[in-house]
Amino acid sequence: MKSSIYNSLMYWQHKLETKKLSFDNLFPEVPLKNNSKILHLELGNCYGETIKSWAAFPDDYAVLGFLRHVFFPSAFLTWLLRKEMKEFIIPDTPTLDMLDFLSKADHCQYKSDIPEMIEQINQLDKMWTLDSASLSAELIIMSGEVSERWNNSREFMLDYKYYLSPYIAGKAITNFYTEGEEFDLSDFEKEFGITTEQWIRSVSNVEGNAFMQSKFIDILNNRFKHSF
């Protein structure tokens, strides 16, 4: 297993400084770059809160660490105890220990899902041996598998989308807001602080243009960092 500062629950607990799950501004000390990695994350519990957010990461291993030690543990804890959980929190015990404990707990009503959760965590652990390019490919594949497996409950939503750069994420944002059947211009402008026309113009100007891609990153750093 490859050594990484991101492969540590303690690292993420220190970084987030709270047990309540948050995706906002995870790496404020690291400016967005052309090769920054972007996640769009969705968690929803019909008995508690719903979180939808964008998050930026310096590299693939930071993404893997966040998914392994923050996103999935918080999601799985709430999935298993959904009627008791009003908000998503980061478990303070190792994930596999937590799942083992809940498998024996009388108040856990969804124990049948635990073997698949263990399999998901083990799958993430195996990825630490991969090089960056291979890891990117596996995280993209996993995002589709996660949506198919875990995002099919009427009571719970668990999903993430992985983008290899801010530019690719920018195109996805444009497509989401302009092609959605229930597109609402005010939603976009409220979230990003810019008109859709300005955003589409910024995204469309960067394709195949290294200089404009750099300028696009400057725009994100200066105006939209709060959104990532």
PDB file of N, CA, C and O in Angstrom, residues 107-176:
ATOM      1  N   HIS A 107     -29.829  -1.849  17.383  1.00  0.00           N
ATOM      2  CA  HIS A 107     -30.551  -0.711  16.812  1.00  0.00           C
ATOM      3  C   HIS A 107     -30.234  -0.466  15.341  1.00  0.00           C
ATOM      4  O   HIS A 107     -30.817   0.428  14.731  1.00  0.00           O
ATOM      5  N   CYS A 108     -29.342  -1.254  14.760  1.00  0.00           N
ATOM      6  CA  CYS A 108     -29.006  -1.113  13.345  1.00  0.00           C
ATOM      7  C   CYS A 108     -29.980  -1.963  12.519  1.00  0.00           C
ATOM      8  O   CYS A 108     -29.974  -3.188  12.598  1.00  0.00           O
ATOM      9  N   GLN A 109     -30.802  -1.300  11.700  1.00  0.00           N
ATOM     10  CA  GLN A 109     -31.872  -1.985  10.989  1.00  0.00           C
ATOM     11  C   GLN A 109     -31.501  -2.386   9.554  1.00  0.00           C
ATOM     12  O   GLN A 109     -32.309  -2.982   8.848  1.00  0.00           O
ATOM     13  N   TYR A 110     -30.302  -2.035   9.123  1.00  0.00           N
ATOM     14  CA  TYR A 110     -29.935  -2.291   7.727  1.00  0.00           C
ATOM     15  C   TYR A 110     -28.639  -3.107   7.642  1.00  0.00           C
ATOM     16  O   TYR A 110     -27.789  -2.868   6.797  1.00  0.00           O
ATOM     17  N   LYS A 111     -28.509  -4.093   8.515  1.00  0.00           N
ATOM     18  CA  LYS A 111     -27.286  -4.886   8.606  1.00  0.00           C
ATOM     19  C   LYS A 111     -26.979  -5.647   7.318  1.00  0.00           C
ATOM     20  O   LYS A 111     -25.818  -5.943   7.030  1.00  0.00           O
ATOM     21  N   SER A 112     -27.989  -5.951   6.546  1.00  0.00           N
ATOM     22  CA  SER A 112     -27.769  -6.731   5.331  1.00  0.00           C
ATOM     23  C   SER A 112     -26.907  -5.988   4.312  1.00  0.00           C
ATOM     24  O   SER A 112     -26.336  -6.602   3.407  1.00  0.00           O
ATOM     25  N   ASP A 113     -26.800  -4.656   4.451  1.00  0.00           N
ATOM     26  CA  ASP A 113     -25.990  -3.861   3.527  1.00  0.00           C
ATOM     27  C   ASP A 113     -24.511  -3.807   3.936  1.00  0.00           C
ATOM     28  O   ASP A 113     -23.673  -3.362   3.144  1.00  0.00           O
ATOM     29  N   ILE A 114     -24.202  -4.228   5.147  1.00  0.00           N
ATOM     30  CA  ILE A 114     -22.839  -4.085   5.662  1.00  0.00           C
ATOM     31  C   ILE A 114     -21.804  -4.861   4.847  1.00  0.00           C
ATOM     32  O   ILE A 114     -20.718  -4.324   4.575  1.00  0.00           O
ATOM     33  N   PRO A 115     -22.056  -6.092   4.417  1.00  0.00           N
ATOM     34  CA  PRO A 115     -21.037  -6.783   3.602  1.00  0.00           C
ATOM     35  C   PRO A 115     -20.641  -6.003   2.348  1.00  0.00           C
ATOM     36  O   PRO A 115     -19.450  -5.959   1.996  1.00  0.00           O
ATOM     37  N   GLU A 116     -21.612  -5.370   1.678  1.00  0.00           N
ATOM     38  CA  GLU A 116     -21.278  -4.576   0.490  1.00  0.00           C
ATOM     39  C   GLU A 116     -20.513  -3.314   0.868  1.00  0.00           C
ATOM     40  O   GLU A 116     -19.669  -2.847   0.101  1.00  0.00           O
ATOM     41  N   MET A 117     -20.800  -2.767   2.021  1.00  0.00           N
ATOM     42  CA  MET A 117     -20.055  -1.597   2.491  1.00  0.00           C
ATOM     43  C   MET A 117     -18.598  -1.964   2.763  1.00  0.00           C
ATOM     44  O   MET A 117     -17.684  -1.212   2.409  1.00  0.00           O
ATOM     45  N   ILE A 118     -18.392  -3.105   3.380  1.00  0.00           N
ATOM     46  CA  ILE A 118     -17.030  -3.581   3.637  1.00  0.00           C
ATOM     47  C   ILE A 118     -16.297  -3.791   2.310  1.00  0.00           C
ATOM     48  O   ILE A 118     -15.120  -3.423   2.159  1.00  0.00           O
ATOM     49  N   GLU A 119     -16.995  -4.374   1.347  1.00  0.00           N
ATOM     50  CA  GLU A 119     -16.404  -4.582   0.030  1.00  0.00           C
ATOM     51  C   GLU A 119     -16.022  -3.256  -0.620  1.00  0.00           C
ATOM     52  O   GLU A 119     -14.962  -3.131  -1.244  1.00  0.00           O
ATOM     53  N   GLN A 120     -16.877  -2.229  -0.454  1.00  0.00           N
ATOM     54  CA  GLN A 120     -16.586  -0.911  -1.020  1.00  0.00           C
ATOM     55  C   GLN A 120     -15.336  -0.305  -0.382  1.00  0.00           C
ATOM     56  O   GLN A 120     -14.474   0.249  -1.072  1.00  0.00           O
ATOM     57  N   ILE A 121     -15.206  -0.414   0.922  1.00  0.00           N
ATOM     58  CA  ILE A 121     -14.039   0.119   1.625  1.00  0.00           C
ATOM     59  C   ILE A 121     -12.780  -0.643   1.220  1.00  0.00           C
ATOM     60  O   ILE A 121     -11.720  -0.042   0.984  1.00  0.00           O
ATOM     61  N   ASN A 122     -12.870  -1.954   1.118  1.00  0.00           N
ATOM     62  CA  ASN A 122     -11.714  -2.751   0.693  1.00  0.00           C
ATOM     63  C   ASN A 122     -11.287  -2.388  -0.729  1.00  0.00           C
ATOM     64  O   ASN A 122     -10.089  -2.378  -1.048  1.00  0.00           O
ATOM     65  N   GLN A 123     -12.258  -2.113  -1.577  1.00  0.00           N
ATOM     66  CA  GLN A 123     -11.958  -1.692  -2.948  1.00  0.00           C
ATOM     67  C   GLN A 123     -11.167  -0.381  -2.949  1.00  0.00           C
ATOM     68  O   GLN A 123     -10.193  -0.222  -3.698  1.00  0.00           O
ATOM     69  N   LEU A 124     -11.565   0.547  -2.113  1.00  0.00           N
ATOM     70  CA  LEU A 124     -10.836   1.814  -1.996  1.00  0.00           C
ATOM     71  C   LEU A 124      -9.418   1.579  -1.465  1.00  0.00           C
ATOM     72  O   LEU A 124      -8.455   2.174  -1.963  1.00  0.00           O
ATOM     73  N   ASP A 125      -9.279   0.719  -0.471  1.00  0.00           N
ATOM     74  CA  ASP A 125      -7.960   0.454   0.109  1.00  0.00           C
ATOM     75  C   ASP A 125      -6.983  -0.104  -0.928  1.00  0.00           C
ATOM     76  O   ASP A 125      -5.786   0.214  -0.916  1.00  0.00           O
ATOM     77  N   LYS A 126      -7.473  -0.924  -1.837  1.00  0.00           N
ATOM     78  CA  LYS A 126      -6.608  -1.506  -2.863  1.00  0.00           C
ATOM     79  C   LYS A 126      -6.100  -0.454  -3.848  1.00  0.00           C
ATOM     80  O   LYS A 126      -5.065  -0.658  -4.500  1.00  0.00           O
ATOM     81  N   MET A 127      -6.788   0.664  -3.938  1.00  0.00           N
ATOM     82  CA  MET A 127      -6.412   1.693  -4.911  1.00  0.00           C
ATOM     83  C   MET A 127      -5.146   2.463  -4.524  1.00  0.00           C
ATOM     84  O   MET A 127      -4.557   3.141  -5.364  1.00  0.00           O
ATOM     85  N   TRP A 128      -4.729   2.356  -3.270  1.00  0.00           N
ATOM     86  CA  TRP A 128      -3.524   3.093  -2.847  1.00  0.00           C
ATOM     87  C   TRP A 128      -2.271   2.597  -3.555  1.00  0.00           C
ATOM     88  O   TRP A 128      -1.258   3.295  -3.591  1.00  0.00           O
ATOM     89  N   THR A 129      -2.314   1.436  -4.143  1.00  0.00           N
ATOM     90  CA  THR A 129      -1.140   0.897  -4.842  1.00  0.00           C
ATOM     91  C   THR A 129      -1.044   1.391  -6.280  1.00  0.00           C
ATOM     92  O   THR A 129      -0.040   1.148  -6.949  1.00  0.00           O
ATOM     93  N   LEU A 130      -2.074   2.087  -6.773  1.00  0.00           N
ATOM     94  CA  LEU A 130      -2.129   2.488  -8.175  1.00  0.00           C
ATOM     95  C   LEU A 130      -1.341   3.773  -8.432  1.00  0.00           C
ATOM     96  O   LEU A 130      -1.219   4.626  -7.551  1.00  0.00           O
ATOM     97  N   ASP A 131      -0.840   3.909  -9.661  1.00  0.00           N
ATOM     98  CA  ASP A 131      -0.257   5.189 -10.057  1.00  0.00           C
ATOM     99  C   ASP A 131      -1.388   6.169 -10.328  1.00  0.00           C
ATOM    100  O   ASP A 131      -2.566   5.798 -10.388  1.00  0.00           O
ATOM    101  N   SER A 132      -1.040   7.438 -10.507  1.00  0.00           N
ATOM    102  CA  SER A 132      -2.048   8.480 -10.596  1.00  0.00           C
ATOM    103  C   SER A 132      -3.015   8.278 -11.754  1.00  0.00           C
ATOM    104  O   SER A 132      -4.234   8.426 -11.595  1.00  0.00           O
ATOM    105  N   ALA A 133      -2.491   7.942 -12.930  1.00  0.00           N
ATOM    106  CA  ALA A 133      -3.355   7.768 -14.099  1.00  0.00           C
ATOM    107  C   ALA A 133      -4.333   6.607 -13.900  1.00  0.00           C
ATOM    108  O   ALA A 133      -5.528   6.715 -14.226  1.00  0.00           O
ATOM    109  N   SER A 134      -3.831   5.502 -13.357  1.00  0.00           N
ATOM    110  CA  SER A 134      -4.687   4.339 -13.114  1.00  0.00           C
ATOM    111  C   SER A 134      -5.726   4.640 -12.046  1.00  0.00           C
ATOM    112  O   SER A 134      -6.887   4.215 -12.136  1.00  0.00           O
ATOM    113  N   LEU A 135      -5.318   5.402 -11.028  1.00  0.00           N
ATOM    114  CA  LEU A 135      -6.245   5.769  -9.963  1.00  0.00           C
ATOM    115  C   LEU A 135      -7.364   6.645 -10.508  1.00  0.00           C
ATOM    116  O   LEU A 135      -8.540   6.451 -10.160  1.00  0.00           O
ATOM    117  N   SER A 136      -7.030   7.613 -11.355  1.00  0.00           N
ATOM    118  CA  SER A 136      -8.056   8.465 -11.967  1.00  0.00           C
ATOM    119  C   SER A 136      -9.093   7.612 -12.689  1.00  0.00           C
ATOM    120  O   SER A 136     -10.308   7.819 -12.542  1.00  0.00           O
ATOM    121  N   ALA A 137      -8.606   6.657 -13.474  1.00  0.00           N
ATOM    122  CA  ALA A 137      -9.512   5.797 -14.238  1.00  0.00           C
ATOM    123  C   ALA A 137     -10.418   4.991 -13.316  1.00  0.00           C
ATOM    124  O   ALA A 137     -11.631   4.861 -13.557  1.00  0.00           O
ATOM    125  N   GLU A 138      -9.855   4.454 -12.228  1.00  0.00           N
ATOM    126  CA  GLU A 138     -10.644   3.638 -11.301  1.00  0.00           C
ATOM    127  C   GLU A 138     -11.677   4.480 -10.560  1.00  0.00           C
ATOM    128  O   GLU A 138     -12.800   4.017 -10.309  1.00  0.00           O
ATOM    129  N   LEU A 139     -11.332   5.711 -10.205  1.00  0.00           N
ATOM    130  CA  LEU A 139     -12.278   6.572  -9.500  1.00  0.00           C
ATOM    131  C   LEU A 139     -13.450   6.953 -10.395  1.00  0.00           C
ATOM    132  O   LEU A 139     -14.589   7.095  -9.926  1.00  0.00           O
ATOM    133  N   ILE A 140     -13.180   7.134 -11.675  1.00  0.00           N
ATOM    134  CA  ILE A 140     -14.256   7.431 -12.623  1.00  0.00           C
ATOM    135  C   ILE A 140     -15.175   6.228 -12.769  1.00  0.00           C
ATOM    136  O   ILE A 140     -16.409   6.359 -12.745  1.00  0.00           O
ATOM    137  N   ILE A 141     -14.588   5.038 -12.901  1.00  0.00           N
ATOM    138  CA  ILE A 141     -15.393   3.818 -13.001  1.00  0.00           C
ATOM    139  C   ILE A 141     -16.227   3.625 -11.737  1.00  0.00           C
ATOM    140  O   ILE A 141     -17.428   3.313 -11.789  1.00  0.00           O
ATOM    141  N   MET A 142     -15.596   3.831 -10.586  1.00  0.00           N
ATOM    142  CA  MET A 142     -16.296   3.639  -9.319  1.00  0.00           C
ATOM    143  C   MET A 142     -17.479   4.596  -9.174  1.00  0.00           C
ATOM    144  O   MET A 142     -18.522   4.232  -8.606  1.00  0.00           O
ATOM    145  N   SER A 143     -17.351   5.812  -9.682  1.00  0.00           N
ATOM    146  CA  SER A 143     -18.445   6.779  -9.544  1.00  0.00           C
ATOM    147  C   SER A 143     -19.716   6.253 -10.201  1.00  0.00           C
ATOM    148  O   SER A 143     -20.820   6.436  -9.676  1.00  0.00           O
ATOM    149  N   GLY A 144     -19.574   5.577 -11.342  1.00  0.00           N
ATOM    150  CA  GLY A 144     -20.735   4.977 -11.981  1.00  0.00           C
ATOM    151  C   GLY A 144     -21.294   3.816 -11.179  1.00  0.00           C
ATOM    152  O   GLY A 144     -22.516   3.663 -11.041  1.00  0.00           O
ATOM    153  N   GLU A 145     -20.407   3.011 -10.629  1.00  0.00           N
ATOM    154  CA  GLU A 145     -20.838   1.869  -9.825  1.00  0.00           C
ATOM    155  C   GLU A 145     -21.533   2.317  -8.553  1.00  0.00           C
ATOM    156  O   GLU A 145     -22.526   1.715  -8.127  1.00  0.00           O
ATOM    157  N   VAL A 146     -21.018   3.375  -7.941  1.00  0.00           N
ATOM    158  CA  VAL A 146     -21.605   3.900  -6.706  1.00  0.00           C
ATOM    159  C   VAL A 146     -23.020   4.396  -6.963  1.00  0.00           C
ATOM    160  O   VAL A 146     -23.948   4.120  -6.193  1.00  0.00           O
ATOM    161  N   SER A 147     -23.193   5.119  -8.064  1.00  0.00           N
ATOM    162  CA  SER A 147     -24.515   5.639  -8.391  1.00  0.00           C
ATOM    163  C   SER A 147     -25.509   4.503  -8.593  1.00  0.00           C
ATOM    164  O   SER A 147     -26.652   4.560  -8.121  1.00  0.00           O
ATOM    165  N   GLU A 148     -25.065   3.451  -9.276  1.00  0.00           N
ATOM    166  CA  GLU A 148     -25.954   2.318  -9.554  1.00  0.00           C
ATOM    167  C   GLU A 148     -26.286   1.541  -8.287  1.00  0.00           C
ATOM    168  O   GLU A 148     -27.437   1.112  -8.097  1.00  0.00           O
ATOM    169  N   ARG A 149     -25.294   1.371  -7.399  1.00  0.00           N
ATOM    170  CA  ARG A 149     -25.518   0.539  -6.209  1.00  0.00           C
ATOM    171  C   ARG A 149     -26.207   1.293  -5.082  1.00  0.00           C
ATOM    172  O   ARG A 149     -27.156   0.793  -4.466  1.00  0.00           O
ATOM    173  N   TRP A 150     -25.756   2.501  -4.772  1.00  0.00           N
ATOM    174  CA  TRP A 150     -26.172   3.156  -3.539  1.00  0.00           C
ATOM    175  C   TRP A 150     -27.208   4.273  -3.743  1.00  0.00           C
ATOM    176  O   TRP A 150     -27.784   4.742  -2.763  1.00  0.00           O
ATOM    177  N   ASN A 151     -27.418   4.677  -4.975  1.00  0.00           N
ATOM    178  CA  ASN A 151     -28.325   5.809  -5.202  1.00  0.00           C
ATOM    179  C   ASN A 151     -29.672   5.317  -5.731  1.00  0.00           C
ATOM    180  O   ASN A 151     -30.249   5.896  -6.639  1.00  0.00           O
ATOM    181  N   ASN A 152     -30.177   4.242  -5.150  1.00  0.00           N
ATOM    182  CA  ASN A 152     -31.432   3.664  -5.629  1.00  0.00           C
ATOM    183  C   ASN A 152     -32.441   3.466  -4.505  1.00  0.00           C
ATOM    184  O   ASN A 152     -33.346   2.640  -4.597  1.00  0.00           O
ATOM    185  N   SER A 153     -32.292   4.231  -3.449  1.00  0.00           N
ATOM    186  CA  SER A 153     -33.188   4.109  -2.303  1.00  0.00           C
ATOM    187  C   SER A 153     -34.101   5.328  -2.237  1.00  0.00           C
ATOM    188  O   SER A 153     -33.677   6.453  -2.512  1.00  0.00           O
ATOM    189  N   ARG A 154     -35.346   5.114  -1.875  1.00  0.00           N
ATOM    190  CA  ARG A 154     -36.275   6.235  -1.698  1.00  0.00           C
ATOM    191  C   ARG A 154     -35.947   7.036  -0.450  1.00  0.00           C
ATOM    192  O   ARG A 154     -36.354   8.187  -0.325  1.00  0.00           O
ATOM    193  N   GLU A 155     -35.233   6.415   0.466  1.00  0.00           N
ATOM    194  CA  GLU A 155     -34.946   7.070   1.742  1.00  0.00           C
ATOM    195  C   GLU A 155     -33.568   7.704   1.789  1.00  0.00           C
ATOM    196  O   GLU A 155     -33.313   8.547   2.658  1.00  0.00           O
ATOM    197  N   PHE A 156     -32.670   7.322   0.854  1.00  0.00           N
ATOM    198  CA  PHE A 156     -31.274   7.749   0.984  1.00  0.00           C
ATOM    199  C   PHE A 156     -30.675   8.009  -0.387  1.00  0.00           C
ATOM    200  O   PHE A 156     -30.945   7.301  -1.348  1.00  0.00           O
ATOM    201  N   MET A 157     -29.842   9.049  -0.455  1.00  0.00           N
ATOM    202  CA  MET A 157     -29.129   9.385  -1.682  1.00  0.00           C
ATOM    203  C   MET A 157     -27.634   9.395  -1.391  1.00  0.00           C
ATOM    204  O   MET A 157     -27.175  10.002  -0.423  1.00  0.00           O
ATOM    205  N   LEU A 158     -26.861   8.689  -2.223  1.00  0.00           N
ATOM    206  CA  LEU A 158     -25.412   8.620  -2.075  1.00  0.00           C
ATOM    207  C   LEU A 158     -24.814   8.593  -3.479  1.00  0.00           C
ATOM    208  O   LEU A 158     -25.009   7.642  -4.219  1.00  0.00           O
ATOM    209  N   ASP A 159     -24.110   9.649  -3.835  1.00  0.00           N
ATOM    210  CA  ASP A 159     -23.588   9.723  -5.191  1.00  0.00           C
ATOM    211  C   ASP A 159     -22.410  10.687  -5.245  1.00  0.00           C
ATOM    212  O   ASP A 159     -22.329  11.629  -4.454  1.00  0.00           O
ATOM    213  N   TYR A 160     -21.485  10.420  -6.178  1.00  0.00           N
ATOM    214  CA  TYR A 160     -20.428  11.390  -6.468  1.00  0.00           C
ATOM    215  C   TYR A 160     -20.048  11.309  -7.930  1.00  0.00           C
ATOM    216  O   TYR A 160     -20.185  10.272  -8.569  1.00  0.00           O
ATOM    217  N   LYS A 161     -19.613  12.434  -8.465  1.00  0.00           N
ATOM    218  CA  LYS A 161     -19.084  12.507  -9.825  1.00  0.00           C
ATOM    219  C   LYS A 161     -17.665  13.064  -9.737  1.00  0.00           C
ATOM    220  O   LYS A 161     -17.408  14.016  -8.989  1.00  0.00           O
ATOM    221  N   TYR A 162     -16.769  12.482 -10.529  1.00  0.00           N
ATOM    222  CA  TYR A 162     -15.343  12.809 -10.466  1.00  0.00           C
ATOM    223  C   TYR A 162     -14.896  13.436 -11.779  1.00  0.00           C
ATOM    224  O   TYR A 162     -15.165  12.893 -12.857  1.00  0.00           O
ATOM    225  N   TYR A 163     -14.223  14.583 -11.689  1.00  0.00           N
ATOM    226  CA  TYR A 163     -13.767  15.311 -12.876  1.00  0.00           C
ATOM    227  C   TYR A 163     -12.262  15.537 -12.789  1.00  0.00           C
ATOM    228  O   TYR A 163     -11.735  15.942 -11.751  1.00  0.00           O
ATOM    229  N   LEU A 164     -11.588  15.306 -13.910  1.00  0.00           N
ATOM    230  CA  LEU A 164     -10.131  15.335 -13.935  1.00  0.00           C
ATOM    231  C   LEU A 164      -9.549  16.743 -13.931  1.00  0.00           C
ATOM    232  O   LEU A 164      -8.342  16.905 -13.759  1.00  0.00           O
ATOM    233  N   SER A 165     -10.382  17.757 -14.117  1.00  0.00           N
ATOM    234  CA  SER A 165      -9.887  19.130 -14.116  1.00  0.00           C
ATOM    235  C   SER A 165     -11.047  20.088 -13.874  1.00  0.00           C
ATOM    236  O   SER A 165     -12.216  19.729 -14.105  1.00  0.00           O
ATOM    237  N   PRO A 166     -10.755  21.320 -13.443  1.00  0.00           N
ATOM    238  CA  PRO A 166     -11.822  22.313 -13.293  1.00  0.00           C
ATOM    239  C   PRO A 166     -12.527  22.602 -14.606  1.00  0.00           C
ATOM    240  O   PRO A 166     -13.725  22.877 -14.629  1.00  0.00           O
ATOM    241  N   TYR A 167     -11.793  22.543 -15.714  1.00  0.00           N
ATOM    242  CA  TYR A 167     -12.402  22.804 -17.010  1.00  0.00           C
ATOM    243  C   TYR A 167     -13.462  21.753 -17.344  1.00  0.00           C
ATOM    244  O   TYR A 167     -14.570  22.077 -17.793  1.00  0.00           O
ATOM    245  N   ILE A 168     -13.147  20.467 -17.120  1.00  0.00           N
ATOM    246  CA  ILE A 168     -14.115  19.401 -17.375  1.00  0.00           C
ATOM    247  C   ILE A 168     -15.320  19.554 -16.453  1.00  0.00           C
ATOM    248  O   ILE A 168     -16.471  19.367 -16.870  1.00  0.00           O
ATOM    249  N   ALA A 169     -15.062  19.925 -15.202  1.00  0.00           N
ATOM    250  CA  ALA A 169     -16.166  20.170 -14.270  1.00  0.00           C
ATOM    251  C   ALA A 169     -17.002  21.355 -14.747  1.00  0.00           C
ATOM    252  O   ALA A 169     -18.230  21.342 -14.647  1.00  0.00           O
ATOM    253  N   GLY A 170     -16.328  22.386 -15.277  1.00  0.00           N
ATOM    254  CA  GLY A 170     -17.036  23.560 -15.780  1.00  0.00           C
ATOM    255  C   GLY A 170     -17.990  23.218 -16.908  1.00  0.00           C
ATOM    256  O   GLY A 170     -19.123  23.718 -16.969  1.00  0.00           O
ATOM    257  N   LYS A 171     -17.553  22.346 -17.809  1.00  0.00           N
ATOM    258  CA  LYS A 171     -18.419  21.906 -18.902  1.00  0.00           C
ATOM    259  C   LYS A 171     -19.616  21.123 -18.353  1.00  0.00           C
ATOM    260  O   LYS A 171     -20.741  21.274 -18.840  1.00  0.00           O
ATOM    261  N   ALA A 172     -19.364  20.287 -17.338  1.00  0.00           N
ATOM    262  CA  ALA A 172     -20.445  19.507 -16.744  1.00  0.00           C
ATOM    263  C   ALA A 172     -21.456  20.421 -16.065  1.00  0.00           C
ATOM    264  O   ALA A 172     -22.675  20.191 -16.144  1.00  0.00           O
ATOM    265  N   ILE A 173     -20.956  21.459 -15.387  1.00  0.00           N
ATOM    266  CA  ILE A 173     -21.848  22.422 -14.735  1.00  0.00           C
ATOM    267  C   ILE A 173     -22.721  23.104 -15.784  1.00  0.00           C
ATOM    268  O   ILE A 173     -23.938  23.252 -15.616  1.00  0.00           O
ATOM    269  N   THR A 174     -22.103  23.522 -16.885  1.00  0.00           N
ATOM    270  CA  THR A 174     -22.848  24.169 -17.959  1.00  0.00           C
ATOM    271  C   THR A 174     -23.935  23.249 -18.502  1.00  0.00           C
ATOM    272  O   THR A 174     -25.093  23.657 -18.666  1.00  0.00           O
ATOM    273  N   ASN A 175     -23.578  21.993 -18.763  1.00  0.00           N
ATOM    274  CA  ASN A 175     -24.553  21.045 -19.303  1.00  0.00           C
ATOM    275  C   ASN A 175     -25.690  20.801 -18.321  1.00  0.00           C
ATOM    276  O   ASN A 175     -26.858  20.704 -18.712  1.00  0.00           O
ATOM    277  N   PHE A 176     -25.345  20.691 -17.034  1.00  0.00           N
ATOM    278  CA  PHE A 176     -26.360  20.418 -16.015  1.00  0.00           C
ATOM    279  C   PHE A 176     -27.403  21.532 -15.964  1.00  0.00           C
ATOM    280  O   PHE A 176     -28.603  21.292 -15.930  1.00  0.00           O
TER     281      PHE A 176
END
